[in-house]
Amino acid sequence: MDYVDLRPGTRVNVAPMEGDLGASFEATVRSVTENAIRITMPERGEEVLAIDAGQPITLFTSLHGQVYRFSTKVRLIETAPVEGLVIEPPAEAEKNERRTFYRLMTRIVPRYAAEVSRDGAESPLSENVILDLSGGGLQMQTLTRLEPGSKLHLVFSLDGDPLEMEVTLDVLTVNPPVRGARFYRLHGRFASVPRSEVERLVRYVYRQQLELRRKGVL
């Protein structure tokens, strides 16, 4: 990754490379130069990240439809004119297309799931469960028979997030029930979703991934 792609105002997640990686902190890029990146003091709710100069950190963000994750370290902790961190330019970054970004296995029952017709009418689906999530889409099982190209309206909750996700999904593939089963399994891609909502979902998936790694599951 060329770090100059980070621009003032870009939201990033920050996680210490030692200790509990199960939850990251959010910050905003303040400035970018050839020698350093300045970000606001990372926070999670009312909690401020406790960190020292020289400590390694992992930075995560999504830019231009791609997910970037890289390691760096804190050069300086600023207290004036505002609190924040000065971090080293990253030496190397891992870049993933959103379609290949980590897919989180889950079982979420949507509060609302419906097929949207061309005239905007919505027909509720029956017995739906989201099986996995990523930054770009999801896999779901349903009793309702659907066709590739269908458009769905979904509302569901994320564990630990007080706000529901409301998304539009373009159905890409549909697998019929296997022998002895009743459920169709579909894969879909998010469409017409505000960038802020997509980034909220990406951050959720990333936090869950960090927690699984901390527990040794990944």
PDB file of C-alpha atoms in Angstrom, residues 12 51 78 92 100 113 165 187 209:
ATOM      1  CA  VAL A  12      -9.112   3.846  10.812  1.00  0.00           C
ATOM      2  CA  ILE A  51      -0.148   3.157  24.477  1.00  0.00           C
ATOM      3  CA  GLU A  78       1.123  14.444  21.089  1.00  0.00           C
ATOM      4  CA  GLU A  92       4.463  -3.062   3.999  1.00  0.00           C
ATOM      5  CA  THR A 100     -11.768 -11.881  -0.786  1.00  0.00           C
ATOM      6  CA  ALA A 113     -35.954 -10.226   5.002  1.00  0.00           C
ATOM      7  CA  MET A 165     -27.797  -3.027   9.688  1.00  0.00           C
ATOM      8  CA  HIS A 187     -24.789 -15.880  -2.008  1.00  0.00           C
ATOM      9  CA  GLN A 209     -11.566 -11.905  13.340  1.00  0.00           C
TER      10      GLN A 209
END
